[in-house]
CSV table of C-alpha atoms in Angstrom, one decimal:
chain,number,residue,atom,x,y,z
J,3,MET,CA,0.0,0.0,0.0
J,4,SER,CA,2.8,2.4,0.8
J,5,CYS,CA,4.4,1.8,-2.6
J,6,LEU,CA,1.1,2.6,-4.3
J,7,LYS,CA,0.8,5.8,-2.3
J,8,CYS,CA,4.4,6.7,-3.3
J,9,LEU,CA,3.5,6.0,-6.9
J,10,LYS,CA,0.3,8.0,-6.7
J,11,TYR,CA,2.0,11.2,-5.3
J,12,THR,CA,5.0,10.8,-7.6
J,13,MET,CA,2.6,10.8,-10.6
J,14,CYS,CA,0.8,13.8,-9.1
J,15,LEU,CA,4.0,15.7,-8.7
J,16,VAL,CA,5.4,15.0,-12.2
J,17,ASN,CA,2.1,15.8,-13.9
J,18,PHE,CA,1.9,19.0,-11.9
J,19,ILE,CA,5.3,20.1,-13.1
J,20,PHE,CA,4.4,19.3,-16.7
J,21,PHE,CA,1.1,21.2,-16.3
J,22,ILE,CA,3.1,24.3,-15.2
J,23,CYS,CA,5.5,23.9,-18.2
J,24,GLY,CA,2.5,23.5,-20.5
J,25,ALA,CA,0.8,26.6,-19.1
J,26,VAL,CA,4.0,28.6,-19.7
J,27,ILE,CA,4.3,27.4,-23.3
J,28,PHE,CA,0.6,28.1,-23.8
J,29,GLY,CA,1.0,31.6,-22.4
J,30,LEU,CA,4.0,32.3,-24.6
J,31,GLY,CA,2.1,31.2,-27.7
J,32,ILE,CA,-0.8,33.6,-26.8
J,33,HIS,CA,1.8,36.4,-26.2
J,34,LEU,CA,3.3,35.9,-29.6
J,35,MET,CA,-0.1,35.7,-31.3
J,36,THR,CA,-1.2,39.0,-29.7
J,37,SER,CA,2.1,41.0,-29.8
J,38,SER,CA,3.3,40.4,-33.4
J,39,ARG,CA,2.0,39.8,-36.8
J,40,PHE,CA,3.1,36.3,-37.7
J,41,SER,CA,3.2,34.4,-41.0
J,42,SER,CA,4.7,30.9,-41.4
J,43,ILE,CA,7.9,30.5,-43.2
J,44,LEU,CA,6.3,27.4,-44.8
J,45,PRO,CA,3.1,28.5,-46.8
J,46,SER,CA,1.9,24.9,-47.0
J,47,LEU,CA,1.8,24.9,-43.2
J,48,GLN,CA,0.5,28.5,-42.8
J,49,ALA,CA,-1.6,27.7,-39.8
J,50,MET,CA,1.4,26.1,-38.0
J,51,ASN,CA,3.5,29.2,-37.4
J,52,ILE,CA,5.6,29.5,-34.3
J,53,ALA,CA,2.9,31.2,-32.2
J,54,ASN,CA,0.2,28.7,-33.2
J,55,THR,CA,2.6,25.7,-32.7
J,56,LEU,CA,3.5,26.8,-29.1
J,57,PHE,CA,-0.2,27.4,-28.4
J,58,ILE,CA,-1.2,23.9,-29.6
J,59,ILE,CA,1.7,22.2,-27.8
J,60,GLY,CA,0.9,24.1,-24.6
J,61,ILE,CA,-2.8,22.9,-24.8
J,62,ILE,CA,-1.8,19.3,-25.4
J,63,ILE,CA,0.7,19.3,-22.5
J,64,THR,CA,-1.7,21.0,-20.0
J,65,CYS,CA,-4.6,18.8,-20.9
J,66,VAL,CA,-2.7,15.5,-20.7
J,67,SER,CA,-0.9,16.4,-17.5
J,68,PHE,CA,-4.1,17.6,-15.9
J,69,LEU,CA,-5.8,14.3,-16.7
J,70,GLY,CA,-2.8,12.4,-15.1
J,71,PHE,CA,-2.7,14.7,-12.1
J,72,LEU,CA,-6.4,14.6,-11.3
J,73,GLY,CA,-6.8,10.9,-12.1
J,74,ALA,CA,-4.0,10.0,-9.7
J,75,LEU,CA,-5.1,12.4,-7.0
J,76,LYS,CA,-8.7,11.3,-7.1
J,77,GLU,CA,-7.9,7.7,-8.1
J,78,ASN,CA,-10.4,8.0,-10.9
J,79,ARG,CA,-10.4,5.1,-13.3
J,80,CYS,CA,-12.0,7.0,-16.2
J,81,LEU,CA,-9.3,9.8,-16.0
J,82,LEU,CA,-6.5,7.3,-15.6
J,83,ILE,CA,-7.5,5.3,-18.7
J,84,SER,CA,-8.0,8.5,-20.7
J,85,PHE,CA,-4.5,9.6,-19.6
J,86,PHE,CA,-3.1,6.2,-20.7
J,87,ILE,CA,-4.8,6.4,-24.1
J,88,LEU,CA,-3.7,10.0,-24.8
J,89,LEU,CA,0.0,9.2,-23.9
J,90,PHE,CA,-0.1,6.1,-26.1
J,91,ILE,CA,-1.5,8.1,-29.1
J,92,LEU,CA,1.2,10.8,-28.6
J,93,MET,CA,3.9,8.3,-28.5
J,94,LEU,CA,2.7,6.6,-31.7
J,95,VAL,CA,2.5,10.0,-33.4
J,96,GLU,CA,6.1,10.9,-32.3
J,97,LEU,CA,7.5,7.6,-33.5
J,98,SER,CA,5.5,7.8,-36.8
J,99,VAL,CA,6.9,11.3,-37.5
J,100,ALA,CA,10.5,10.2,-36.7
J,101,CYS,CA,10.1,7.2,-39.1
J,102,VAL,CA,8.7,9.4,-41.9
J,103,LEU,CA,11.6,11.9,-41.5
J,104,LEU,CA,14.2,9.1,-41.7
J,105,VAL,CA,12.7,7.3,-44.7
J,106,TYR,CA,11.7,10.3,-46.8
J,107,GLU,CA,14.6,12.7,-45.7
J,108,ALA,CA,15.6,13.6,-49.3
J,109,LYS,CA,12.1,14.3,-50.5
J,110,ILE,CA,11.2,16.3,-47.4
J,111,GLU,CA,14.4,18.4,-47.9
J,112,ASN,CA,13.4,19.3,-51.5
J,113,LEU,CA,9.8,20.1,-50.5
J,114,MET,CA,11.0,22.3,-47.7
J,115,THR,CA,13.3,24.2,-50.0
J,116,ASP,CA,10.5,24.9,-52.4
J,117,ASP,CA,8.1,25.9,-49.6
J,118,LEU,CA,10.7,28.2,-48.0
J,119,GLN,CA,11.2,30.0,-51.3
J,120,LYS,CA,7.4,30.6,-51.5
J,121,GLY,CA,7.4,31.7,-47.9
J,122,LEU,CA,10.3,34.2,-48.5
J,123,ARG,CA,8.5,35.7,-51.5
J,124,ASN,CA,5.3,36.1,-49.4
J,125,SER,CA,7.3,37.8,-46.6
J,126,ILE,CA,8.9,40.2,-49.1
J,127,ASP,CA,5.5,41.1,-50.6
J,128,ASN,CA,4.0,41.7,-47.1
J,129,ARG,CA,6.9,44.0,-46.2
J,130,LYS,CA,6.2,46.2,-49.1
J,131,ASN,CA,2.9,47.1,-47.5
J,132,VAL,CA,3.9,47.0,-43.8
J,133,THR,CA,7.5,48.2,-43.3
J,134,THR,CA,7.5,47.3,-39.6
J,135,LEU,CA,6.3,43.7,-40.2
J,136,VAL,CA,7.6,41.1,-37.8
J,137,ASP,CA,7.0,37.5,-38.9
J,138,ASP,CA,8.5,34.0,-38.4
J,139,TRP,CA,11.4,34.8,-40.7
J,140,ASP,CA,12.6,37.5,-38.2
J,141,THR,CA,12.3,35.1,-35.3
J,142,VAL,CA,14.3,32.3,-37.1
J,143,GLN,CA,16.9,34.7,-38.4
J,144,THR,CA,17.5,36.3,-35.0
J,145,THR,CA,17.5,32.9,-33.2
J,146,PHE,CA,19.8,31.1,-35.6
J,147,GLN,CA,21.9,34.1,-36.8
J,148,CYS,CA,21.1,33.5,-40.4
J,149,CYS,CA,19.7,35.4,-43.4
J,150,GLY,CA,17.4,34.2,-46.2
J,151,ILE,CA,17.3,30.6,-47.3
J,152,ASN,CA,20.9,30.5,-48.7
J,153,ASN,CA,22.2,34.1,-48.2
J,154,SER,CA,21.0,37.7,-47.7
J,155,SER,CA,20.8,38.5,-51.5
J,156,GLU,CA,17.5,36.6,-51.6
J,157,TRP,CA,15.8,39.5,-49.8
J,158,GLY,CA,16.7,41.9,-52.6
J,159,LYS,CA,16.9,45.5,-51.6
J,160,GLN,CA,14.5,45.1,-48.6
J,161,ILE,CA,16.7,43.1,-46.2
J,162,PRO,CA,15.1,42.9,-42.7
J,163,LYS,CA,16.9,44.2,-39.6
J,164,SER,CA,16.9,40.6,-38.2
J,165,CYS,CA,19.7,39.9,-40.8
J,166,ASN,CA,22.0,42.5,-39.3
J,167,THR,CA,25.0,41.3,-37.3
J,168,PRO,CA,25.2,42.9,-33.7
J,169,GLY,CA,26.7,46.4,-33.7
J,170,ASN,CA,26.9,46.6,-37.5
J,171,GLY,CA,23.9,47.5,-39.6
J,172,THR,CA,25.6,47.0,-42.9
J,173,HIS,CA,26.8,43.5,-42.4
J,174,TYR,CA,24.5,40.5,-42.5
J,175,TRP,CA,24.7,36.9,-41.3
J,176,PRO,CA,26.7,35.0,-43.9
J,177,LYS,CA,24.8,31.7,-43.7
J,178,GLY,CA,21.3,31.0,-45.0
J,179,CYS,CA,18.7,29.7,-42.6
J,180,PHE,CA,18.1,26.4,-44.4
J,181,SER,CA,21.8,25.4,-44.2
J,182,LYS,CA,22.1,26.8,-40.7
J,183,LEU,CA,19.0,24.8,-39.5
J,184,LYS,CA,20.3,21.7,-41.3
J,185,ASP,CA,23.8,22.1,-39.7
J,186,THR,CA,22.3,22.7,-36.3
J,187,PHE,CA,20.1,19.6,-36.6
J,188,GLU,CA,23.0,17.4,-37.8
J,189,ASN,CA,25.4,18.7,-35.1
J,190,ASN,CA,22.8,18.1,-32.4
J,191,LEU,CA,21.6,14.8,-33.7
J,192,LEU,CA,22.8,12.9,-30.7
J,193,ASN,CA,21.2,15.3,-28.3
J,194,ILE,CA,17.9,15.2,-30.3
J,195,GLY,CA,18.0,11.4,-30.2
J,196,ILE,CA,18.6,11.3,-26.5
J,197,SER,CA,15.8,13.9,-26.0
J,198,VAL,CA,13.3,11.7,-28.0
J,199,ILE,CA,14.3,8.6,-26.1
J,200,VAL,CA,13.9,10.4,-22.7
J,201,VAL,CA,10.4,11.7,-23.8
J,202,CYS,CA,9.4,8.2,-24.8
J,203,ILE,CA,10.7,6.8,-21.5
J,204,ILE,CA,8.7,9.4,-19.6
J,205,GLU,CA,5.6,8.6,-21.6
J,206,VAL,CA,6.0,4.8,-21.1
J,207,LEU,CA,6.5,5.3,-17.3
J,208,GLY,CA,3.4,7.5,-17.3
J,209,MET,CA,1.4,4.8,-19.0
J,210,CYS,CA,2.8,2.1,-16.6
J,211,PHE,CA,2.0,4.2,-13.5
J,212,SER,CA,-1.5,5.0,-14.7
J,213,MET,CA,-2.2,1.4,-15.5
J,214,THR,CA,-0.8,0.2,-12.2
J,215,LEU,CA,-3.1,2.6,-10.3
J,216,PHE,CA,-6.0,1.7,-12.6
J,217,CYS,CA,-5.6,-2.0,-11.8
J,218,HIS,CA,-5.2,-1.4,-8.1
J,219,ILE,CA,-8.5,0.6,-8.0
J,220,SER,CA,-10.2,-2.2,-9.9
J,221,ARG,CA,-8.9,-4.9,-7.5
J,222,SER,CA,-9.8,-2.8,-4.5
J,223,GLY,CA,-13.5,-2.9,-5.4
J,224,LEU,CA,-14.0,0.8,-5.7
J,225,GLY,CA,-15.9,0.2,-8.9
J,226,TYR,CA,-16.3,2.6,-11.9
J,227,LYS,CA,-15.6,6.2,-11.0
C-alpha cells in the first residue's frame, strides 16, 4: 500500500510540473499571437507558425498532464485510462513522425526548400505594404543568426533588420537559414535522439504508472468512478 501511495503522489508531482510547463508554453504562444503579426515560413503549413505551434503544444501538455494529475489524486479510473490512451497516441505520433523523417529525408528536404522560397516571397510582398512587419522569418533569423534561405541576397533591396549582425547595420549573417538549421540539426543529432528517447521513456513510465493505479483501483473494489 505504501508503494502505491508513493506511486500516486509521484505521478501527481510529475504531472503538476508538466502542467506548469505546458501553461508557460501556452501563455508564450498567446503572447506571440497578440504582440506580433506572424506568418509561417512554410506556406503549406501556414496555420502552423511559431505562435500557433506553441499554443497547440501548450494545450496538449496541459490537458494530458491535468488528466494524469487529477486521475492519480482522485484515483479516478476514467481519468487514468484517458491519460493512458492519450499518452499512447502521442507516443505513436512521435514515432511515426520520426520514421517518416528518416525514410523520406531527401524528398522532405526538397519540399521544404521549395516551400521556404514561397514563404520568403510572401514575406517580401508583405513587407512592401507593412514596413514594420515582424514574422517567423525574423524570429528564425535572429535565433539562428542566419539570413534568407541561402544568403542575404535573396531578400533583394529590402533586407530585414533581423539579418544584421550585432553592432553593425551594414553586415549580414553570412549563412542562410536552411543550411544553418540543417547544420544545427546534424550537429545536435545525438542530443535530439537522447531527448526523443527520454520523452518516450517518460511517456512509457506515465502509462505504466497510470495502468498500475487503474488495476489497483479495480482490484480494491472501488468500482467505476
